[in-house]
Short mmCIF file of C-alpha atoms in Angstrom, two decimals:
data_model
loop_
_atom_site.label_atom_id
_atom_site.label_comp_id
_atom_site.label_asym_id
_atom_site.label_seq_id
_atom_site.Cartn_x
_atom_site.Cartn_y
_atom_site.Cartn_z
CA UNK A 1 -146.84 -198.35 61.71
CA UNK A 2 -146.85 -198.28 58.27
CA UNK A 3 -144.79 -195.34 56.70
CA UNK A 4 -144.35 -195.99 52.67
CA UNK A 5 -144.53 -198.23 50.52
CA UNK A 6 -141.63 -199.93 50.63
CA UNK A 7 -140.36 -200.09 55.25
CA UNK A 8 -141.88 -199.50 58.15
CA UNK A 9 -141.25 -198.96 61.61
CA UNK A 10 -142.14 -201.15 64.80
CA UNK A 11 -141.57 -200.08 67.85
CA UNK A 12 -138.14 -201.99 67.94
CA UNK A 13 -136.56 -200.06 65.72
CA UNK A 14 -135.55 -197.30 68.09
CA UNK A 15 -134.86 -196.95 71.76
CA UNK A 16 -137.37 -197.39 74.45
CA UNK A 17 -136.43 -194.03 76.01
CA UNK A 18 -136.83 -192.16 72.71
CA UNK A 19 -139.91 -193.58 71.88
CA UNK A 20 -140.91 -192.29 75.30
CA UNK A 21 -139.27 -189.00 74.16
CA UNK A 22 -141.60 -188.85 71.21
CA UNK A 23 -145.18 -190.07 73.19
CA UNK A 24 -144.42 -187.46 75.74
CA UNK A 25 -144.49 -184.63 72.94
CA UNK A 26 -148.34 -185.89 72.23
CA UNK A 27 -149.69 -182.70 72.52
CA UNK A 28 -153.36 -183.86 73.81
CA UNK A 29 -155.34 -186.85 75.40
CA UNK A 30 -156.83 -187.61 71.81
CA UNK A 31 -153.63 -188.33 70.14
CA UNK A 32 -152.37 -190.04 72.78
CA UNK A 33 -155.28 -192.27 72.62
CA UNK A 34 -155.26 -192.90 68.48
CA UNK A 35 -151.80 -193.75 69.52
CA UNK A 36 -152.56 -196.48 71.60
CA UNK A 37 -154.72 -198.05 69.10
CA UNK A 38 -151.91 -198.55 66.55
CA UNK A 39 -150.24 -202.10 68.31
CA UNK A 40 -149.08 -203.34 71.20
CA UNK A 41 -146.01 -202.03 71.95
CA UNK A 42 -147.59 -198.47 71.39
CA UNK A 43 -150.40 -199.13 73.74
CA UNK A 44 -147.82 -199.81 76.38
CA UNK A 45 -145.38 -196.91 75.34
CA UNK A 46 -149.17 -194.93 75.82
CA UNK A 47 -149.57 -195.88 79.21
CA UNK A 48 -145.84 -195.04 80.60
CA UNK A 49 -145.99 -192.66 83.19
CA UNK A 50 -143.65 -190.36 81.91
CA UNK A 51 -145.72 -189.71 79.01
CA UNK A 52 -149.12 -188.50 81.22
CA UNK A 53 -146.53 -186.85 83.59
CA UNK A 54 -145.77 -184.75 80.30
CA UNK A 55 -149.72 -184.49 79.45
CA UNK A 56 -150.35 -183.11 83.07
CA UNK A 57 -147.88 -180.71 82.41
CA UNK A 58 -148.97 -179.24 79.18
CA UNK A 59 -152.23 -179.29 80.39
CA UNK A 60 -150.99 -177.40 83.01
CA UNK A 61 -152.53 -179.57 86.32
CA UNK A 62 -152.25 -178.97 89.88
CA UNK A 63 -151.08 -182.36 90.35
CA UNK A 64 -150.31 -181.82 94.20
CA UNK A 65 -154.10 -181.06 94.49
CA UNK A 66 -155.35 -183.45 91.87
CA UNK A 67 -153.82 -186.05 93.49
CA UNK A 68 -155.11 -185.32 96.64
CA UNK A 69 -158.51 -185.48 94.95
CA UNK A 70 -157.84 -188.47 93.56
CA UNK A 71 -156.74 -190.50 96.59
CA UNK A 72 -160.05 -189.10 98.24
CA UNK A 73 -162.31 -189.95 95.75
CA UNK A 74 -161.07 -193.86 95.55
CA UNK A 75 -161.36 -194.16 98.89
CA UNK A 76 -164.97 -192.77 98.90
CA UNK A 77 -165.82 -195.15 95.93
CA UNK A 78 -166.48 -192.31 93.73
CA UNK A 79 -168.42 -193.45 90.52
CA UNK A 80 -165.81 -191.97 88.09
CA UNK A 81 -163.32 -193.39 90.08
CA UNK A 82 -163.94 -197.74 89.97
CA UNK A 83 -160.94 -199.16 91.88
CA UNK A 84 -161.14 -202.08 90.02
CA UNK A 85 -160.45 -199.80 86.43
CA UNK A 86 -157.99 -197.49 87.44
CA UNK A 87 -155.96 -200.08 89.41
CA UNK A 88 -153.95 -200.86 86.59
CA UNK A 89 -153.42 -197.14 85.90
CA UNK A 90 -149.77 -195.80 85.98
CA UNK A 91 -150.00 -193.06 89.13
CA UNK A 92 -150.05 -190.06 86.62
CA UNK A 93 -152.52 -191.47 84.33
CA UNK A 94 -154.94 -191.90 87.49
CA UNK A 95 -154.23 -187.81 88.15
CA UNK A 96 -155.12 -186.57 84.79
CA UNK A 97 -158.03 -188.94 84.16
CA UNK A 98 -159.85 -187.47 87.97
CA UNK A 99 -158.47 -184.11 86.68
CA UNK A 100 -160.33 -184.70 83.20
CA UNK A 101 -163.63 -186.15 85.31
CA UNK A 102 -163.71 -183.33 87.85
CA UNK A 103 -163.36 -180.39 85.28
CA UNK A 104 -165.39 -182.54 82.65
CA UNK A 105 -166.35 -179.55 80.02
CA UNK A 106 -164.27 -177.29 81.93
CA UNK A 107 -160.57 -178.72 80.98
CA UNK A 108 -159.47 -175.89 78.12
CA UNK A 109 -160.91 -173.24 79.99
CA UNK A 110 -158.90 -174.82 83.25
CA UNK A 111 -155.25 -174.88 80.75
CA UNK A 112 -155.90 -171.66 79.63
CA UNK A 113 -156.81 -169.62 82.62
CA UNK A 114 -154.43 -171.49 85.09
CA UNK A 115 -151.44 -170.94 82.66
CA UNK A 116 -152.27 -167.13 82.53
CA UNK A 117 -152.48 -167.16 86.39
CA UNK A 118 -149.53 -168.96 86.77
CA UNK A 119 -147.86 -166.59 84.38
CA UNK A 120 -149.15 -163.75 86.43
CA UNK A 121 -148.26 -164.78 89.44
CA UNK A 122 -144.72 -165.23 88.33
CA UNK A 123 -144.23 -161.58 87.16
CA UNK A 124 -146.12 -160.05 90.23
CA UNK A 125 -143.49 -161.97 92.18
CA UNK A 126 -140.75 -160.12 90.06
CA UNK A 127 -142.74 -157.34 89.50
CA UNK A 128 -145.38 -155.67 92.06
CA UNK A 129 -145.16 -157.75 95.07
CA UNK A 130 -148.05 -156.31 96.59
CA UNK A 131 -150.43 -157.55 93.61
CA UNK A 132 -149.11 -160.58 94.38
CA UNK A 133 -150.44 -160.25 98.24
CA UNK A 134 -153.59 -159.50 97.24
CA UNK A 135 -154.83 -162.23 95.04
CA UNK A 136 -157.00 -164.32 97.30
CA UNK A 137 -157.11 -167.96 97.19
CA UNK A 138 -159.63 -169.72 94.80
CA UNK A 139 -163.04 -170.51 95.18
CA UNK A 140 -164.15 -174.28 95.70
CA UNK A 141 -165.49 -176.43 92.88
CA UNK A 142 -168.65 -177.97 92.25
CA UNK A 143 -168.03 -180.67 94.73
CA UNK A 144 -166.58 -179.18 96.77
CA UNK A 145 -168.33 -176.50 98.57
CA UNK A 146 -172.28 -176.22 99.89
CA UNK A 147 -172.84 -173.75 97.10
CA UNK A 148 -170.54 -174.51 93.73
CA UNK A 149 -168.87 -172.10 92.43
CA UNK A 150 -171.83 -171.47 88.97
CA UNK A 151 -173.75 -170.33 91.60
CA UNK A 152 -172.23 -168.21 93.79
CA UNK A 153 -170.69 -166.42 90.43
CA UNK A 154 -174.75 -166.17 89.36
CA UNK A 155 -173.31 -167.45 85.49
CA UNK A 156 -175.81 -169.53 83.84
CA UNK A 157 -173.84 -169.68 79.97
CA UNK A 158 -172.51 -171.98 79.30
CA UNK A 159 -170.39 -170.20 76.97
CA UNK A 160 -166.80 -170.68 76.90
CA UNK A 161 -165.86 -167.34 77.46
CA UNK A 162 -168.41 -167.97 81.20
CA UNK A 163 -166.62 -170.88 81.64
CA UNK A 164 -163.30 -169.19 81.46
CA UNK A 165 -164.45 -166.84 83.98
CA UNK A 166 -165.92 -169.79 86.15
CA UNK A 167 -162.57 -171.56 86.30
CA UNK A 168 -160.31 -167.96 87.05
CA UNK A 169 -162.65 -167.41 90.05
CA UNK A 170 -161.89 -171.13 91.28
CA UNK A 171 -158.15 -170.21 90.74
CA UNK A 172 -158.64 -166.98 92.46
CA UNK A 173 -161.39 -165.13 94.40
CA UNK A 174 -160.37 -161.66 92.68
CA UNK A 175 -158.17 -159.60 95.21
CA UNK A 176 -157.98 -159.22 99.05
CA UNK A 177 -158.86 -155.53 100.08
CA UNK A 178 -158.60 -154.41 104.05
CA UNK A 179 -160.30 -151.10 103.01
CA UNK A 180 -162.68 -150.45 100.57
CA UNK A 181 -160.23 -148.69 98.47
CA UNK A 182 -157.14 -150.61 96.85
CA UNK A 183 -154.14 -148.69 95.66
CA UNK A 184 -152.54 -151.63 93.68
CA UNK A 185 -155.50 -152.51 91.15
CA UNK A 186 -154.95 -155.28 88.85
CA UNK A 187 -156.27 -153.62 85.65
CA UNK A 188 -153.90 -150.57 86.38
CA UNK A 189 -154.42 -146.80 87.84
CA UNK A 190 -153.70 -143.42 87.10
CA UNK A 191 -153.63 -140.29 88.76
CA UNK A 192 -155.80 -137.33 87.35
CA UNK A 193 -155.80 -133.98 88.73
CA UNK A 194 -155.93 -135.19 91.90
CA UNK A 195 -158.31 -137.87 91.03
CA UNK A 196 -157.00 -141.52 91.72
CA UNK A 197 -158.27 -144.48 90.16
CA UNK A 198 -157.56 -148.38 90.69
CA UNK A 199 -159.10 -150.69 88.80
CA UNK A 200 -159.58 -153.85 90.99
CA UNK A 201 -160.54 -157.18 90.33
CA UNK A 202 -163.82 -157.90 92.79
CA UNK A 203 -164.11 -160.60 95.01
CA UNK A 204 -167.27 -163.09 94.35
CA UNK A 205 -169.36 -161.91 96.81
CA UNK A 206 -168.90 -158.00 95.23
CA UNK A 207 -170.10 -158.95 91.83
CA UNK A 208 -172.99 -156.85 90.66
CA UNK A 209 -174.92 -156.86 87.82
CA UNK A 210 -176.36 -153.51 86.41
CA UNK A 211 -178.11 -152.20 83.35
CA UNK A 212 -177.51 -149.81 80.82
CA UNK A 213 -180.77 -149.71 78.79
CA UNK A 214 -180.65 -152.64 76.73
CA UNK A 215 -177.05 -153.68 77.78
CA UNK A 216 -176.57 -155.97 80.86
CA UNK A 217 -173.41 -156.38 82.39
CA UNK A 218 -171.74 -158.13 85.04
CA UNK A 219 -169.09 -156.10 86.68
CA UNK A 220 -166.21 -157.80 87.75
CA UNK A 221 -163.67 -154.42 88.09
CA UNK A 222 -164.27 -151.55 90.03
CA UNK A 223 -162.76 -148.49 91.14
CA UNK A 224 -164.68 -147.15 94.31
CA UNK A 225 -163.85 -143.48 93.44
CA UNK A 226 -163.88 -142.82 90.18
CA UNK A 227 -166.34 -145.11 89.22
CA UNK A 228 -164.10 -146.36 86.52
CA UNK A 229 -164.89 -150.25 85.67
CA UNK A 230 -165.36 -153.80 83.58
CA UNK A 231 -168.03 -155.90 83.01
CA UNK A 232 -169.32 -158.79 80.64
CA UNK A 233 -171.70 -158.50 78.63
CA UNK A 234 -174.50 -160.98 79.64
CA UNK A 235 -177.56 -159.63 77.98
CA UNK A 236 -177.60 -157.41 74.76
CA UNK A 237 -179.84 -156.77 71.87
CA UNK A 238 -180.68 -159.70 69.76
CA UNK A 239 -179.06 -157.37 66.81
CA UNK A 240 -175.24 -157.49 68.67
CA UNK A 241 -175.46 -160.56 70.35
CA UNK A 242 -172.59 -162.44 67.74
CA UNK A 243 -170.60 -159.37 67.90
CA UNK A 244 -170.66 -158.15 71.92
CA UNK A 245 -172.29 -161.28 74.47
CA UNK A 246 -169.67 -162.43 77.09
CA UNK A 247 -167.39 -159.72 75.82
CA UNK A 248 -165.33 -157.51 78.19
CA UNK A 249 -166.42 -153.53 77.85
CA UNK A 250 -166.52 -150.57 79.36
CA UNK A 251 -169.83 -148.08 78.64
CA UNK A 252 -170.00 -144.98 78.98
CA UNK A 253 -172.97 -143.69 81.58
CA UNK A 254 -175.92 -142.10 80.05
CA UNK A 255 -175.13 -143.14 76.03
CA UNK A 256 -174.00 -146.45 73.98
CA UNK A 257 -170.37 -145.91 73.80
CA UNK A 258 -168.29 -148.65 74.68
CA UNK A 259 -165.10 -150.09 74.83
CA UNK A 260 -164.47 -153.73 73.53
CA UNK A 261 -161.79 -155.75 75.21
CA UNK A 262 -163.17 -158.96 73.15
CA UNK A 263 -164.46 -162.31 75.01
CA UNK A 264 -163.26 -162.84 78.39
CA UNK A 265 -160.57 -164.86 78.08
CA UNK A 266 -159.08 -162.99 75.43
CA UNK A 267 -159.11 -160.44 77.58
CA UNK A 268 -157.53 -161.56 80.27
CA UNK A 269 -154.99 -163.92 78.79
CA UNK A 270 -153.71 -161.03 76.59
CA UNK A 271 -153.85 -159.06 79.59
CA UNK A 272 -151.34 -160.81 81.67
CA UNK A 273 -149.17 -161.00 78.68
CA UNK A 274 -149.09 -157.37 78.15
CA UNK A 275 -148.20 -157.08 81.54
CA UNK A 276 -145.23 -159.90 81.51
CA UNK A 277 -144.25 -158.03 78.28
CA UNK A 278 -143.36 -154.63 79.65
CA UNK A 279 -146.25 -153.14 78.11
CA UNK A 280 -147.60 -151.73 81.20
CA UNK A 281 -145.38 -149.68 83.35
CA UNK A 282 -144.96 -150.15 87.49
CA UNK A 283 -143.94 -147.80 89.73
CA UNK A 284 -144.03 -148.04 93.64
CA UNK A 285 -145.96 -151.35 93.14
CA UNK A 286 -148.80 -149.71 91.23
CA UNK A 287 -149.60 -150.80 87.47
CA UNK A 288 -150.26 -148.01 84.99
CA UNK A 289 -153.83 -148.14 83.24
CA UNK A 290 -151.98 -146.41 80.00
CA UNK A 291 -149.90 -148.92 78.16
CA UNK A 292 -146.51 -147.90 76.91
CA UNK A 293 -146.83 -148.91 73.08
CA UNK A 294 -149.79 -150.41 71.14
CA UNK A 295 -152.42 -148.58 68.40
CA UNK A 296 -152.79 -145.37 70.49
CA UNK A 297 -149.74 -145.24 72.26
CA UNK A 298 -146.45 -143.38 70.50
CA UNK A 299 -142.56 -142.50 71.73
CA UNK A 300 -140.13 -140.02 70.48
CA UNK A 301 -136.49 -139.26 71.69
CA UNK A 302 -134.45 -136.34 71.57
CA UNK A 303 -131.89 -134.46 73.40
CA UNK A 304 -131.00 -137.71 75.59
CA UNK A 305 -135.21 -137.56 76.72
CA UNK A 306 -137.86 -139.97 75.98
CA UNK A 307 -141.23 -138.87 75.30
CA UNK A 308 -144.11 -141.31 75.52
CA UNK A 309 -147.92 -140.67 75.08
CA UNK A 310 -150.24 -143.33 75.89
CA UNK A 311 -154.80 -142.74 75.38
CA UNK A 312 -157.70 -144.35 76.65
CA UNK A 313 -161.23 -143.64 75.97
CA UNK A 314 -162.94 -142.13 79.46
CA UNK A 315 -165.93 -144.79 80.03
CA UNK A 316 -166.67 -143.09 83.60
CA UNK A 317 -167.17 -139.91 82.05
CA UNK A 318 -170.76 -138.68 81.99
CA UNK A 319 -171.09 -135.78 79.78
CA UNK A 320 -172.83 -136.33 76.26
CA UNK A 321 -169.47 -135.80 74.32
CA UNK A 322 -166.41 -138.49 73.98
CA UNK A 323 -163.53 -137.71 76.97
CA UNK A 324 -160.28 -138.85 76.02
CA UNK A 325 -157.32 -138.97 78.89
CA UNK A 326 -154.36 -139.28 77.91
CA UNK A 327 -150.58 -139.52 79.95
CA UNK A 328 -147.24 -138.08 78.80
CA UNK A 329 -144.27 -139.43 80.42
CA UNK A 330 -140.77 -137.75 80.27
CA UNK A 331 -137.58 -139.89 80.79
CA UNK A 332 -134.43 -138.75 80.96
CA UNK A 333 -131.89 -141.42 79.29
CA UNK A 334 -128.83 -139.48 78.56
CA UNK A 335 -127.32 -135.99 80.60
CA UNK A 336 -124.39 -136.13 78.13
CA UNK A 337 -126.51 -135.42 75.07
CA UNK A 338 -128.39 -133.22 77.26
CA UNK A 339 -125.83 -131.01 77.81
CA UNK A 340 -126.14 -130.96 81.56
CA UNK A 341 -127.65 -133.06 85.05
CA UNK A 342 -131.70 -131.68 84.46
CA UNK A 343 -134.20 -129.83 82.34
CA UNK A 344 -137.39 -128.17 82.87
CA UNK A 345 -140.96 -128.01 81.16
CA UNK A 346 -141.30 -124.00 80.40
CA UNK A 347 -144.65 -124.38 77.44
CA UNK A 348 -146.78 -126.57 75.80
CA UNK A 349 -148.33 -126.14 72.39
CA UNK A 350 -150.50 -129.20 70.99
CA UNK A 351 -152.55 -129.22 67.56
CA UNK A 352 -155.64 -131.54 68.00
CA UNK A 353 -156.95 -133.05 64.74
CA UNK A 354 -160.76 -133.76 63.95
CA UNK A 355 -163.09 -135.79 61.81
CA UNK A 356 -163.18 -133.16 59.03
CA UNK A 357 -159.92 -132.63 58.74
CA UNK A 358 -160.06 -129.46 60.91
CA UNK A 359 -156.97 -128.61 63.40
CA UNK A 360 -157.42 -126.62 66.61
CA UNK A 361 -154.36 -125.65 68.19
CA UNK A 362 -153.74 -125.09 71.89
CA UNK A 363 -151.04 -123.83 74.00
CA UNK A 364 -150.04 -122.89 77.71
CA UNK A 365 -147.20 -122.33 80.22
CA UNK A 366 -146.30 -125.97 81.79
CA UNK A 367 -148.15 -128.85 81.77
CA UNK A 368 -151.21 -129.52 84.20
CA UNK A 369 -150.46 -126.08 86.03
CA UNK A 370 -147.30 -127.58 86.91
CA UNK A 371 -143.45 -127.08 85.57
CA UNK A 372 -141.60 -130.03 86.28
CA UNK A 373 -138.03 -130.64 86.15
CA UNK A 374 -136.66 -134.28 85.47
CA UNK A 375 -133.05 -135.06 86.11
CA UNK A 376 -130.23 -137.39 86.90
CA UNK A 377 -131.71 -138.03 90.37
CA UNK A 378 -135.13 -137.71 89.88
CA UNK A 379 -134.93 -138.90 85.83
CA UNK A 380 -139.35 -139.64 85.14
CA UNK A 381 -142.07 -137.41 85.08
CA UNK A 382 -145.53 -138.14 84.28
CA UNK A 383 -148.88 -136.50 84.21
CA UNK A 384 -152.23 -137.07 82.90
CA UNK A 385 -154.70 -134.75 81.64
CA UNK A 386 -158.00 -134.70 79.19
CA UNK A 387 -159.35 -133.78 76.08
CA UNK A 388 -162.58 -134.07 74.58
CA UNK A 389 -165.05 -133.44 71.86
CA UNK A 390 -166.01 -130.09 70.83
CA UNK A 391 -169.67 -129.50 72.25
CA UNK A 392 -170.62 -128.02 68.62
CA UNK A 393 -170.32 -131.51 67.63
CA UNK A 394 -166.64 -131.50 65.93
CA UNK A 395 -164.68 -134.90 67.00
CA UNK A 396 -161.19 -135.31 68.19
CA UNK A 397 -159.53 -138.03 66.38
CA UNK A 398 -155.68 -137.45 67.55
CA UNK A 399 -153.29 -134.79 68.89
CA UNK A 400 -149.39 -134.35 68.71
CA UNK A 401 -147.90 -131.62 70.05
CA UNK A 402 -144.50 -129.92 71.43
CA UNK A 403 -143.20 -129.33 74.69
CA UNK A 404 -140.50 -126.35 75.56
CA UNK A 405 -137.93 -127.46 77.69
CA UNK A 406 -135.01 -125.18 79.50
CA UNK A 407 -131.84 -126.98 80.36
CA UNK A 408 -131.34 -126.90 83.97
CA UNK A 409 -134.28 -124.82 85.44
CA UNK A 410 -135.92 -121.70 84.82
CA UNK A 411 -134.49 -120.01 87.33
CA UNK A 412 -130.44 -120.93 86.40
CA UNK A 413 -130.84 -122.03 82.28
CA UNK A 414 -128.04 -123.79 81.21
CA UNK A 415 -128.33 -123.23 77.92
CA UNK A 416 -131.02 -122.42 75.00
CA UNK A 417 -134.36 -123.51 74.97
CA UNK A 418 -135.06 -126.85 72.67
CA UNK A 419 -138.37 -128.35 72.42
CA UNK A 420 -139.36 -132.42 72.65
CA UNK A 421 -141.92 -133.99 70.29
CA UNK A 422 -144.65 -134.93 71.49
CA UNK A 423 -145.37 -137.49 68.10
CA UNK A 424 -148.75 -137.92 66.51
CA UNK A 425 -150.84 -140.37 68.73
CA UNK A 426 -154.71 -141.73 67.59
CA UNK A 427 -157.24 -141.31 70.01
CA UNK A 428 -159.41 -144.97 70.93
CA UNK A 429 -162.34 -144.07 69.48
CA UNK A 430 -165.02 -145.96 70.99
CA UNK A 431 -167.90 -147.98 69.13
CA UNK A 432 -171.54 -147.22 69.65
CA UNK A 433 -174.80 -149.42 69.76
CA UNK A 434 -177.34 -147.36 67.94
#
C-alpha cells in the first residue's frame, strides 16, 4: 500500500494479529472488499474468519439462525449457494454472504431494526418484564413460509421506511394479547379520569387499513378503548407526499390534524432509545405515554418535591377544537427540606397562554377532584387531566401554573402553606393538511 512519497507499508511490516485487529474494524462488506483488491497478503488478511465474525457482528446477524440457513440451503443446492464457490469460504464468510443473499435489499433495514429490537429487548428484561412476555416471535421470510411475509403485511413500497417495517414484523409479530385489551402497551398508557389507554403494537393478522378523506393509513397501534392509535401513512395527496408518505402519525377524527412521528424507522429506533434512556417512566410494568423531558415536557424542584409536566396532542379526540392532555407528577425527594414525613395538594391556580398573547387564568381546590398527599412511604403522585381550545376560536399554546401544598395533611398541618411551580410547558401543537 502505498502511503507517501517516500515508504510504504506491506503487510509484513506489522503483526499478523494486528493486521487482523485493523480488517476486523472494516466497518462494511464494501471496504472489506476494496481491501482485498490491494495485494495478496490483504486478500488473505480479507478472508480470515475473524474479520467476517466482526462484520456479522456489526451487522448485527443472527448467526445461530443464519447458519442454520446456510447449512440447509447447501444441502438443497440452493442457486445462491454453489458448493463448489463457497467451499473455500472461511465458516463466517459463508454466514454473512447467505445472510446478505437471503435479505438481498433488505440488509440495512435488517441492522437497523434488529439492533433496536435487540436493544429493546434488553431493557424490557431490566425494565418491564411483562413487555418482554408479550412480544411474539417473528414472522417467517420470503422463503420461508406459504405466504411471505410482503404479503401477509399487505406492503407493496418498496420504500425503505416499508422495508423497515417488513423486517421488524419478521423480528417480531407485534405483541401477544390473551384478551382483547392489553394493560402493558408498547407505545405507553395513561390513565384519564377513569379512562385507560394502552397503546399496543398489533399483531399481523390485526393490521387494518382505514381512511381519513384523502389520508390512508395503515394502523399498526391500537388501543381498544380509547381509540387512541398509529398508523403509516400509505396514501396522501400528491401535494404532501415528500413531506408525510410512510411517516408515522396520529390524526385526529373528523379534521386534518396530525401528529408526525417522522418515517418509520425513525420512529421506532428513536423510540426504543427514549425508552432505554429513562425518558419514559414505568411503574407496575406499565410504560407512560407522557415522556419525562423533551420540547413539551418541563421539571421544577422545591421544598425537597419534584414537579414534572409532560403534553401530548389528543389525536382520539373528536370535537372540532385541539385537546391537549397533559400529566403532572409530584415526587417527593427530600422530607428534611420538607420540614416533615408528607404534604398535601390543598389548590391549584394555572394561567393558560394563547396565540394572541391573551392569558386566561384558572383555579380550583385539588387537582382532578382529588387532594392527594405524597410522602415518605407513598413518595409519587400523578394525574392527568385536559385542556383545550377555546370554542370562540382562541388557541392554547402553553400553561404553567402553581400548586398549594400543606405540610402534613389538611386535617393535622405541620406548618405554613408553600406552593410548587408548576414551570412554563409548550403545548404539541399539531400540523394540519389544508
Amino acid at each position: 500500500m502505498q502511503c507517501s512519497e517516500n515508504w510504504t507499508v506491506s503487510a509484513t511490516a506489522l503483526p499478523t494479529e494486528v493486521w487482523v485487529m485493523i480488517f476486523e474494524r472494516l466497518p462494511s462488506l464494501q471496504a472489506i472488499c476494496e481491501c482485498g483488491k490491494v495485494s495478496r497478503e490483504w486478500r488473505a488478511l480479507a478472508s480470515n474468519d475473524a474479520v467476517w465474525s466482526a462484520l456479522l457482528r456489526h451487522a448485527c446477524v443472527d448467526t445461530e439462525a443464519e447458519a442454520k440457513f446456510a447449512r440447509r440451503q447447501a444441502a438443497e443446492s440452493h442457486p445462491y449457494m454453489d458448493q463448489s464457490i463457497t467451499s473455500c469460504f472461511s465458516r463466517n464468510k459463508r454466514i454473512y454472504a447467505a445472510w446478505h443473499q437471503r435479505y438481498r435489499g433488505f440488509t440495512e433495514s435488517y441492522t437497523r431494526m434488529r439492533r433496536a429490537t435487540l436493544r429493546l429487548e434488553s431493557w424490557a428484561r431490566a425494565n418491564c418484564e411483562p413487555l418482554l412476555q408479550s412480544l411474539a416471535p417473528g414472522l417467517g421470510w420470503m422463503e420461508s413460509e406459504t405466504m411471505p411475509v410482503r404479503e401477509l403485511l399487505g406492503v407493496t413500497s418498496d420504500s425503505s421506511a416499508m422495508r423497515d417495517f417488513i423486517i421488524l414484523y419478521h423480528l417480531h409479530d407485534g405483541q401477544r394479547r390473551r384478551q382483547r385489551y392489553l394493560p402493558h402497551g408498547l407505545f405507553g398508557s395513561y390513565e384519564c379520569y377513569g379512562e385507560f389507554c394502552s397503546l399496543s403494537w398489533l399483531s399481523s393478522r390485526m393490521l387494518q387499513v382505514i381512511s381519513m378523506g384523502k389520508v390512508r393509513l395503515l394502523i399498526f397501534a391500537w388501543c381498544h378503548t380509547s381509540r387512541n392509535y398509529l398508523g403509516i401513512v400509505i396514501d396522501c395527496p400528491a401535494a404532501h407526499t415528500n413531506h408525510l408518505l410512510h411517516h408515522v402519525i396520529q390524526m385526529q377524527p373528523q379534521s386534518y390534524r396530525f401528529v408526525d412521528r417522522g418515517r418509520f424507522g425513525d420512529f421506532f429506533t428513536g423510540y426504543v432509545d427514549e425508552l432505554a434512556s429513562g425518558t419514559h417512566t414505568v411503574h407496575d410494568g406499565i410504560v407512560s405515554m407522557f415522556p419525562n423531558c423533551g420540547p413539551h415536557a418541563n421539571t421544577s424542584v422545591s421544598h425537597g418535591i419534584r414537579t414534572t409536566v409532560s403534553t401530548m396532542f389528543c389525536a382520539d379526540e373528536t370535537p372540532r377544537f385541539r385537546v391537549y392532555r397533559y400529566e403532572i407528577t409530584f415526587e417527593l425527594l427530600n422530607t428534611n427540606i420538607l420540614g416533615c414525613s408528607s404534604a398535601q395538594v390543598k389548590s391549584r391556580k394555572f394561567l393558560l397562554h394563547y396565540h394572541n398573547n391573551e392569558l386566561s387564568h384558572t383555579r380550583g381546590a385539588g387537582v382532578a377532584g382529588q387532594f392527594p398527599i405524597i410522602s415518605s412511604d407513598q413518595p409519587f403522585y400523578r394525574y392527568c387531566s385536559r385542556l383545550h381550545d377555546e370554542e370562540t376560536g382562541m388557541m392554547v399554546l402553553a400553561f404553567e401554573g402553581l400548586i398549594t401544598m400543606v405540610p402534613g395533611s389538611l386535617d393535622f398541618p405541620q406548618g405554613p402553606e408553600f406552593t410548587l411551580n408548576i414551570p412554563y410547558t409548550e403545548l404539541p401543537v399539531p400540523l394540519e393538511i389544508v
